Amino acid sequence: MRTQVAIIGGGPAGLLLSQLLHRKGIDTVVLERRSRDYVLSRIRAGVLEWGAVELLREAGVGARMDAEGFPHDGTYLASENRGFRIDFVERTGKQVMVYGQTEVTRDLYEARDKMDGQIIDEAEGVTIHGADTDAPHVTYTKDGSEHRIDCDFIAGCDGFHGVSRKTIPGTVLREFERVYPFGWLGLLSETPPVDDELIYAQHSRGFALCSMRNANLSRYYLQVPLDDKVEDWSDDAFWAELKQRIPEDAAQRLVTGPSIEKSIAPLRSFVAEPMRWGRLFLAGDAAHIVPPTGAKGLNLAASDVHYLYNGLVQHYEGDDEGIETYSERALARVWKSERFSWSMTTLLHLFPDQSPFERRMQEAEFDYLAGSEAAQTALAENYVGLPY
Ligand SMILES: Cc1cc2nc3c(=O)[nH]c(=O)nc-3n(C[C@H](O)[C@H](O)[C@H](O)COP(=O)(O)OP(=O)(O)OC[C@H]3O[C@@H](n4cnc5c(N)ncnc54)[C@H](O)[C@@H]3O)c2cc1C
């Protein structure tokens, strides 16, 4: 088989890149290790920056998001029982869109199917060959037989545990990492959200987040120790703990119900540089991870795709500037989102080895944010998403 761009990974980054390129007449094949049902059942991100919203519209997959998504004008930050709202629109003129990653992925699969896009799922043993030559190819096994795809370029959109980043020699790749000493226990329930907007709650018992997917689907998170197991947390224990960490008025109106999904995710900051090796380009979680506190993971995948998509389109029009500068441009934005996600995580979580001085620093920063329009503008500017 031959294609112009072989895309490894059928998550949001791979599917969005494939869809955008196809609309410009550039041929792609997406290789996904898992089944489609598996990919569509993963519960992950839920907040889209406006740049990501516009990119999804450009890809022709914005209709359901525009009809069913919830534009949010602001968010609420709480510490113990006090708090304040940051108005994104007032501070930046921009909103964010609450629309689940699962829905984004579903819309992208449907759009790819409508255009007869090639997505090969359950592709095993995907291996990249000759990425540093002018004639790269990818091999994989499907239903027991070996296949080969020759291509012009390879897009590594296969997430943190994929093969693409690992293909880049250690002499070329530099990795930067911080692993946080806690995780997030997430619970999804078919209950109305406790508030119209997200509530980020700093608390001496640990951080909590009240989020949502739609008018009857809520997503709540609790900071938990890394060695906690999901089985240790009954639904009742989760709700009781959440009520203690969020402001009293929110706790009183919280509607609880049985969980339909519960999982623990570790928190990590990670960046791999460069994001290009020869004809292999990394995009999304394959190149970087952020702790979810700033809602940036999916949004960074979208901005990488924006740079890569435009670079590849330019290449086929005869101009290589976009692909030559891809890594630098993508990384410049990645590092700023890494900084924001790290600073939100540092501000809002209880660190196990935290000194009394560090706790006071968090409290002082919270007070400063509460009282400073300039500080709120800076937070809002990062939260709604820096320009591409
Ligand atoms: C448990 C969890 C919860 C999260 N929650 C949030 C959140 O609340 N807010 C937020 O902003 N972000 C969150 N994120 C981050 C966000 O979901 C990711 O940033 C986003 O999915 C990145 O998209 P991607 O396409 O780059 O990678 P992925 O979504 O990871 O997609 C990569 C795809 O590649 C496939 N793949 C992997 N290896 C191979 C291989 N060898 N061959 C072929 N295919 C392969 C995978 O099966 C997967 O489908 C969460 C992530 C996780 C893991």
Coordinates of C-alpha atoms and ligand atoms in Angstrom, one line a residue:
M1 CA 0.0 0.0 0.0
R2 CA 1.1 3.6 -0.6
T3 CA -0.1 6.8 1.0
Q4 CA 1.2 10.3 1.4
V5 CA 1.0 10.5 5.2
A6 CA 0.9 7.4 7.4
I7 CA -0.7 8.3 10.7
I8 CA 0.0 6.1 13.7
G9 CA -2.8 6.4 16.3
G10 CA -6.5 6.9 15.9
G11 CA -7.0 9.1 19.0
P12 CA -8.1 12.8 18.5
A13 CA -4.7 13.9 17.1
G14 CA -4.5 11.2 14.5
L15 CA -8.1 11.4 13.4
L16 CA -8.2 15.2 13.2
L17 CA -5.0 15.3 11.2
S18 CA -6.3 12.7 8.8
Q19 CA -9.6 14.5 8.4
L20 CA -8.0 18.0 7.8
L21 CA -5.5 16.6 5.3
H22 CA -8.1 14.6 3.4
R23 CA -10.2 17.8 2.9
K24 CA -7.1 19.3 1.2
G25 CA -6.8 16.3 -1.1
I26 CA -3.9 14.7 0.8
D27 CA -4.1 11.0 1.2
T28 CA -3.6 9.3 4.7
V29 CA -3.9 5.9 6.3
V30 CA -4.5 5.8 10.1
L31 CA -3.2 2.8 12.0
E32 CA -4.9 2.2 15.4
R33 CA -3.8 -0.5 17.8
R34 CA -7.2 -0.8 19.6
S35 CA -10.7 -1.6 18.4
R36 CA -13.0 1.3 17.6
D37 CA -15.3 0.4 20.4
Y38 CA -12.4 0.5 22.8
V39 CA -11.3 4.0 21.6
L40 CA -14.8 5.3 21.8
S41 CA -15.4 4.1 25.4
R42 CA -12.4 6.0 26.9
I43 CA -13.5 8.8 29.2
R44 CA -11.0 11.6 29.1
A45 CA -10.9 15.4 28.5
G46 CA -13.9 17.7 28.3
V47 CA -12.9 21.3 27.9
L48 CA -12.0 22.7 24.4
E49 CA -10.1 26.0 23.9
W50 CA -11.6 28.2 21.2
G51 CA -8.7 27.5 18.9
A52 CA -9.6 23.8 19.0
V53 CA -13.3 24.6 18.5
E54 CA -12.4 26.5 15.3
L55 CA -10.1 23.7 14.1
L56 CA -12.8 21.1 14.5
R57 CA -15.2 23.4 12.5
E58 CA -12.5 23.7 9.8
A59 CA -12.3 19.9 9.7
G60 CA -16.1 19.9 9.1
V61 CA -16.9 18.2 12.4
G62 CA -18.3 21.1 14.3
A63 CA -22.0 20.7 13.8
R64 CA -22.8 18.4 16.8
M65 CA -20.3 20.2 19.0
D66 CA -22.0 23.5 18.2
A67 CA -25.5 22.1 18.8
E68 CA -24.8 20.0 22.0
G69 CA -21.6 21.6 23.5
F70 CA -21.7 24.2 26.3
P71 CA -19.8 27.4 25.8
H72 CA -18.5 28.5 29.2
D73 CA -17.8 32.2 30.0
G74 CA -15.9 31.6 33.2
T75 CA -14.9 29.3 36.0
Y76 CA -15.0 29.3 39.8
L77 CA -11.9 28.9 42.0
A78 CA -12.4 27.9 45.7
S79 CA -10.2 27.6 48.7
E80 CA -11.7 26.0 51.8
N81 CA -15.1 27.7 51.9
R82 CA -14.3 30.9 50.0
G83 CA -13.8 31.6 46.4
F84 CA -14.3 33.8 43.4
R85 CA -15.2 33.6 39.7
I86 CA -12.9 34.4 36.8
D87 CA -14.9 35.8 33.9
F88 CA -13.1 34.6 30.7
V89 CA -15.2 36.8 28.4
E90 CA -14.7 39.9 30.4
R91 CA -10.9 39.3 30.7
T92 CA -10.1 38.0 27.3
G93 CA -13.3 38.2 25.1
K94 CA -13.2 34.4 24.6
Q95 CA -15.0 31.4 25.9
V96 CA -14.2 27.7 26.2
M97 CA -16.5 24.9 25.0
V98 CA -17.4 21.9 27.2
Y99 CA -17.7 19.0 24.9
G100 CA -16.3 15.6 25.7
Q101 CA -13.3 14.0 24.0
T102 CA -15.4 10.9 23.5
E103 CA -17.8 12.9 21.4
V104 CA -15.0 14.6 19.5
T105 CA -13.6 11.2 18.7
R106 CA -17.0 9.9 17.6
D107 CA -17.6 12.9 15.3
L108 CA -14.2 12.4 13.8
Y109 CA -14.8 8.7 13.1
E110 CA -18.1 9.4 11.5
A111 CA -16.6 12.1 9.3
R112 CA -13.7 9.8 8.3
D113 CA -16.2 7.0 7.4
K114 CA -18.3 9.4 5.3
M115 CA -15.3 10.4 3.3
D116 CA -14.1 6.8 3.0
G117 CA -11.1 7.6 5.0
Q118 CA -8.8 4.6 5.7
I119 CA -8.6 3.7 9.4
I120 CA -7.1 0.3 10.1
D121 CA -7.9 -0.7 13.6
E122 CA -6.5 -3.5 15.7
A123 CA -3.2 -3.0 13.8
E124 CA -0.6 -4.8 15.8
G125 CA 3.2 -4.5 16.0
V126 CA 3.3 -1.1 14.1
T127 CA 6.9 -0.4 13.3
I128 CA 8.5 2.6 11.6
H129 CA 11.3 2.1 9.1
G130 CA 13.6 4.6 7.4
A131 CA 12.1 7.8 9.1
D132 CA 15.5 9.5 8.5
T133 CA 15.5 8.6 4.8
D134 CA 13.6 9.9 1.8
A135 CA 11.6 6.7 1.6
P136 CA 10.0 5.8 5.0
H137 CA 7.6 3.0 5.5
V138 CA 5.5 1.4 8.2
T139 CA 4.8 -2.3 8.8
Y140 CA 2.1 -3.8 10.9
T141 CA 0.2 -7.1 11.4
K142 CA -3.5 -7.4 11.0
D143 CA -5.5 -10.7 11.3
G144 CA -2.2 -12.6 11.4
S145 CA -0.8 -11.2 8.1
E146 CA 2.0 -8.6 7.7
H147 CA 1.4 -5.4 5.8
R148 CA 3.6 -2.6 4.6
I149 CA 2.7 1.1 3.8
D150 CA 5.1 3.2 1.9
C151 CA 4.7 7.0 2.5
D152 CA 6.1 10.5 2.2
F153 CA 5.7 11.3 5.9
I154 CA 4.8 9.6 9.2
A155 CA 2.7 11.3 11.8
G156 CA 3.3 9.8 15.3
C157 CA -0.1 10.5 17.0
D158 CA 0.1 7.3 19.1
G159 CA 0.0 8.8 22.6
F160 CA 2.4 8.5 25.5
H161 CA 2.9 4.7 25.3
G162 CA 3.1 4.6 21.5
V163 CA 6.0 3.5 19.2
S164 CA 6.7 6.8 17.4
R165 CA 8.6 8.6 20.1
K166 CA 10.6 5.5 20.9
T167 CA 11.7 5.3 17.3
I168 CA 13.7 8.5 17.6
P169 CA 17.3 7.6 18.7
G170 CA 18.3 8.5 22.2
T171 CA 21.2 10.6 20.8
V172 CA 18.6 12.9 19.2
L173 CA 15.7 12.9 21.7
R174 CA 15.7 14.9 25.0
E175 CA 13.0 14.2 27.6
F176 CA 11.9 16.4 30.4
E177 CA 9.6 15.1 33.1
R178 CA 7.9 15.8 36.5
V179 CA 5.8 13.1 38.1
Y180 CA 3.4 14.4 40.8
P181 CA 3.0 12.6 44.1
F182 CA -0.7 12.1 43.7
G183 CA -3.4 11.0 41.2
W184 CA -6.9 12.0 40.3
L185 CA -9.8 9.8 41.1
G186 CA -12.5 10.6 38.5
L187 CA -16.2 9.7 38.7
L188 CA -18.8 10.0 35.9
S189 CA -22.4 10.0 36.9
E190 CA -25.7 10.6 35.2
T191 CA -26.6 13.5 37.4
P192 CA -27.0 17.2 36.7
P193 CA -23.8 19.2 37.3
V194 CA -23.5 21.0 40.6
D195 CA -22.9 24.3 38.8
D196 CA -23.2 25.8 35.3
E197 CA -19.4 26.2 35.3
L198 CA -16.4 24.3 36.5
I199 CA -15.4 24.6 40.2
Y200 CA -11.7 24.1 41.0
A201 CA -11.3 23.6 44.8
Q202 CA -8.1 23.9 46.8
H203 CA -8.6 22.2 50.2
S204 CA -6.5 21.1 53.2
R205 CA -7.9 17.6 52.5
G206 CA -6.8 17.7 48.9
F207 CA -7.9 19.2 45.6
A208 CA -11.3 18.6 44.0
L209 CA -12.8 19.5 40.6
C210 CA -16.4 19.7 39.6
S211 CA -16.8 19.3 35.8
M212 CA -19.4 18.1 33.4
R213 CA -20.0 16.6 30.0
N214 CA -23.7 17.7 29.5
A215 CA -26.8 18.7 31.3
N216 CA -27.2 15.3 32.8
L217 CA -23.7 14.0 32.9
S218 CA -21.3 15.1 35.6
R219 CA -17.6 14.5 36.0
Y220 CA -16.0 15.0 39.4
Y221 CA -12.4 14.5 40.5
L222 CA -10.6 14.0 43.9
Q223 CA -6.9 14.3 44.5
V224 CA -5.9 10.9 45.9
P225 CA -2.6 9.3 47.0
L226 CA -0.8 7.4 44.2
D227 CA -1.3 4.0 45.9
D228 CA -5.1 4.3 46.3
K229 CA -7.0 1.8 44.3
V230 CA -10.4 2.5 42.6
E231 CA -11.8 -0.5 44.5
D232 CA -11.0 1.3 47.8
W233 CA -13.5 4.1 46.8
S234 CA -17.2 3.3 47.0
D235 CA -19.5 5.8 45.4
D236 CA -20.7 6.8 48.9
A237 CA -17.1 7.4 50.1
F238 CA -16.4 9.5 46.9
W239 CA -19.5 11.7 47.4
A240 CA -18.8 12.2 51.1
E241 CA -15.2 13.3 50.4
L242 CA -16.2 15.6 47.5
K243 CA -18.7 17.4 49.7
Q244 CA -16.0 18.1 52.3
R245 CA -13.7 19.7 49.7
I246 CA -16.0 22.0 47.8
P247 CA -17.7 25.2 49.1
E248 CA -20.7 24.5 51.4
D249 CA -23.3 25.9 49.1
A250 CA -22.1 23.7 46.3
A251 CA -22.0 20.7 48.6
Q252 CA -25.6 21.3 49.7
R253 CA -26.9 21.4 46.1
L254 CA -24.8 18.5 44.8
V255 CA -26.9 15.8 43.3
T256 CA -25.3 12.4 43.8
G257 CA -26.0 9.1 42.0
P258 CA -24.4 5.8 41.0
S259 CA -21.1 6.1 39.1
I260 CA -21.0 4.9 35.5
E261 CA -17.3 5.1 35.4
K262 CA -14.6 5.5 38.0
S263 CA -10.8 5.6 37.4
I264 CA -7.5 6.9 38.8
A265 CA -5.1 8.8 36.5
P266 CA -1.6 9.6 37.6
L267 CA -0.4 13.2 37.0
R268 CA 2.7 13.9 35.0
S269 CA 4.4 16.8 33.1
F270 CA 6.5 15.5 30.2
V271 CA 8.0 17.0 27.0
A272 CA 10.1 15.3 24.4
E273 CA 12.3 17.4 22.1
P274 CA 12.5 17.6 19.1
M275 CA 9.0 16.8 17.8
R276 CA 10.5 15.9 14.4
W277 CA 13.1 13.3 13.3
G278 CA 13.5 13.2 9.5
R279 CA 10.2 12.4 8.0
L280 CA 8.6 11.4 11.3
F281 CA 6.6 14.1 13.2
L282 CA 5.2 13.7 16.7
A283 CA 1.9 15.2 17.7
G284 CA -0.2 15.2 20.9
D285 CA 0.5 12.9 23.8
A286 CA 3.2 11.1 21.8
A287 CA 5.4 14.2 22.5
H288 CA 4.0 15.7 25.7
I289 CA 1.8 15.1 28.7
V290 CA 0.3 17.7 31.0
P291 CA -1.4 17.2 34.4
P292 CA -5.2 17.7 33.6
T293 CA -5.5 20.7 36.0
G294 CA -5.4 23.3 33.2
A295 CA -7.5 21.2 30.8
K296 CA -4.7 21.4 28.2
G297 CA -4.0 17.7 27.0
L298 CA -6.5 17.5 24.2
N299 CA -6.1 21.1 23.3
L300 CA -2.3 20.7 22.8
A301 CA -3.0 17.8 20.6
A302 CA -5.2 20.1 18.5
S303 CA -2.6 22.9 18.3
D304 CA 0.1 20.4 17.2
V305 CA -2.2 19.2 14.5
H306 CA -2.8 22.7 13.4
Y307 CA 0.9 23.4 12.8
L308 CA 1.5 19.9 11.2
Y309 CA -1.5 20.1 9.0
N310 CA -0.6 23.5 7.7
G311 CA 3.0 22.5 7.2
L312 CA 2.1 19.4 5.2
V313 CA -0.4 21.3 3.0
Q314 CA 2.4 23.9 2.3
H315 CA 4.8 21.1 1.5
Y316 CA 2.5 19.7 -1.2
E317 CA 2.1 23.2 -2.6
G318 CA 5.9 23.4 -2.9
D319 CA 6.9 25.3 0.3
D320 CA 8.8 23.4 3.1
E321 CA 9.0 26.2 5.7
G322 CA 6.0 24.9 7.7
I323 CA 7.5 21.4 8.2
E324 CA 11.0 22.7 8.7
T325 CA 9.8 24.9 11.6
Y326 CA 7.1 22.5 12.9
S327 CA 9.0 21.3 15.9
E328 CA 10.1 24.7 17.1
R329 CA 6.7 26.3 16.6
A330 CA 4.8 23.4 18.3
L331 CA 7.2 23.3 21.2
A332 CA 7.0 27.0 21.8
R333 CA 3.3 26.6 22.5
V334 CA 3.7 23.3 24.3
W335 CA 6.1 24.7 26.9
K336 CA 3.7 27.6 27.7
S337 CA 0.9 25.2 28.2
E338 CA 3.2 23.0 30.3
R339 CA 4.0 26.0 32.5
F340 CA 0.3 26.8 32.9
S341 CA -0.7 23.2 33.8
W342 CA 2.2 22.9 36.2
S343 CA 1.4 26.2 37.9
M344 CA -2.3 25.4 38.3
T345 CA -1.4 22.0 39.7
T346 CA 1.1 23.5 42.1
L347 CA -1.4 26.2 43.2
L348 CA -4.3 23.9 43.8
H349 CA -3.0 20.6 45.2
L350 CA -1.9 19.5 48.6
F351 CA 1.6 18.1 48.3
P352 CA 2.5 15.3 50.8
D353 CA 5.9 16.8 51.7
Q354 CA 4.7 20.4 51.6
S355 CA 6.3 22.7 54.2
P356 CA 4.2 25.2 56.1
F357 CA 6.0 27.9 54.1
E358 CA 4.9 26.4 50.8
R359 CA 1.3 26.1 52.0
R360 CA 1.4 29.8 52.9
M361 CA 2.7 30.6 49.4
Q362 CA -0.3 28.8 47.9
E363 CA -2.6 30.7 50.1
A364 CA -1.0 34.0 49.2
E365 CA -1.1 33.2 45.5
F366 CA -4.8 32.3 45.8
D367 CA -5.5 35.6 47.6
Y368 CA -3.5 37.5 45.0
L369 CA -5.6 35.9 42.2
A370 CA -8.8 36.7 44.1
G371 CA -7.9 40.4 44.3
S372 CA -6.0 41.1 41.1
E373 CA -7.6 41.8 37.8
A374 CA -4.2 41.5 36.2
A375 CA -3.6 38.0 37.7
Q376 CA -7.1 36.9 36.7
T377 CA -6.5 38.1 33.1
A378 CA -3.3 36.1 32.9
L379 CA -5.0 33.0 34.2
A380 CA -8.0 33.5 31.8
E381 CA -5.7 34.1 28.8
N382 CA -4.0 30.8 29.4
Y383 CA -7.2 28.9 30.2
V384 CA -9.0 29.9 27.0
G385 CA -5.9 29.1 25.1
L386 CA -2.9 31.0 23.8
P387 CA -3.0 31.9 20.1
Y388 CA -1.7 29.3 17.5
Ligands
LIG1 C1 -7.1 8.6 31.8 C2 -6.9 9.9 31.1 C3 -7.7 11.0 31.5 C4 -7.5 12.2 30.9 N1 -8.3 13.3 31.3 C5 -8.1 14.5 30.7 C6 -8.8 15.6 31.2 O1 -9.7 15.5 32.0 N2 -8.6 16.8 30.6 C7 -7.6 16.9 29.6 O2 -7.4 18.0 29.1 N3 -6.9 15.9 29.2 C8 -7.1 14.7 29.7 N4 -6.4 13.7 29.3 C9 -5.4 13.9 28.3 C10 -6.1 13.8 26.9 O3 -7.1 12.8 26.9 C11 -5.0 13.6 25.9 O4 -4.1 14.7 25.9 C12 -5.5 13.3 24.5 O5 -6.2 12.1 24.4 C13 -4.3 13.4 23.5 O6 -4.8 12.9 22.2 P1 -3.8 12.0 21.3 O7 -4.5 11.7 20.1 O8 -2.5 12.7 21.2 O9 -3.5 10.7 22.2 P2 -4.4 9.5 22.6 O10 -5.8 10.0 22.9 O11 -3.7 8.8 23.6 O12 -4.5 8.6 21.3 C14 -3.4 7.8 20.8 C15 -3.9 6.6 20.1 O13 -2.9 5.9 19.6 C16 -3.1 4.5 19.8 N5 -1.9 3.8 19.9 C17 -1.0 3.7 20.9 N6 0.1 3.0 20.6 C18 -0.1 2.6 19.3 C19 0.6 1.8 18.4 N7 1.8 1.2 18.8 N8 0.1 1.5 17.2 C20 -1.1 2.0 16.8 N9 -1.8 2.8 17.6 C21 -1.4 3.1 18.8 C22 -3.9 4.5 21.1 O14 -4.7 3.3 21.2 C23 -4.8 5.7 21.0 O15 -6.0 5.5 20.4 C24 -6.5 12.4 29.9 C25 -5.7 11.3 29.5 C26 -5.9 10.1 30.1 C27 -5.0 8.9 29.7

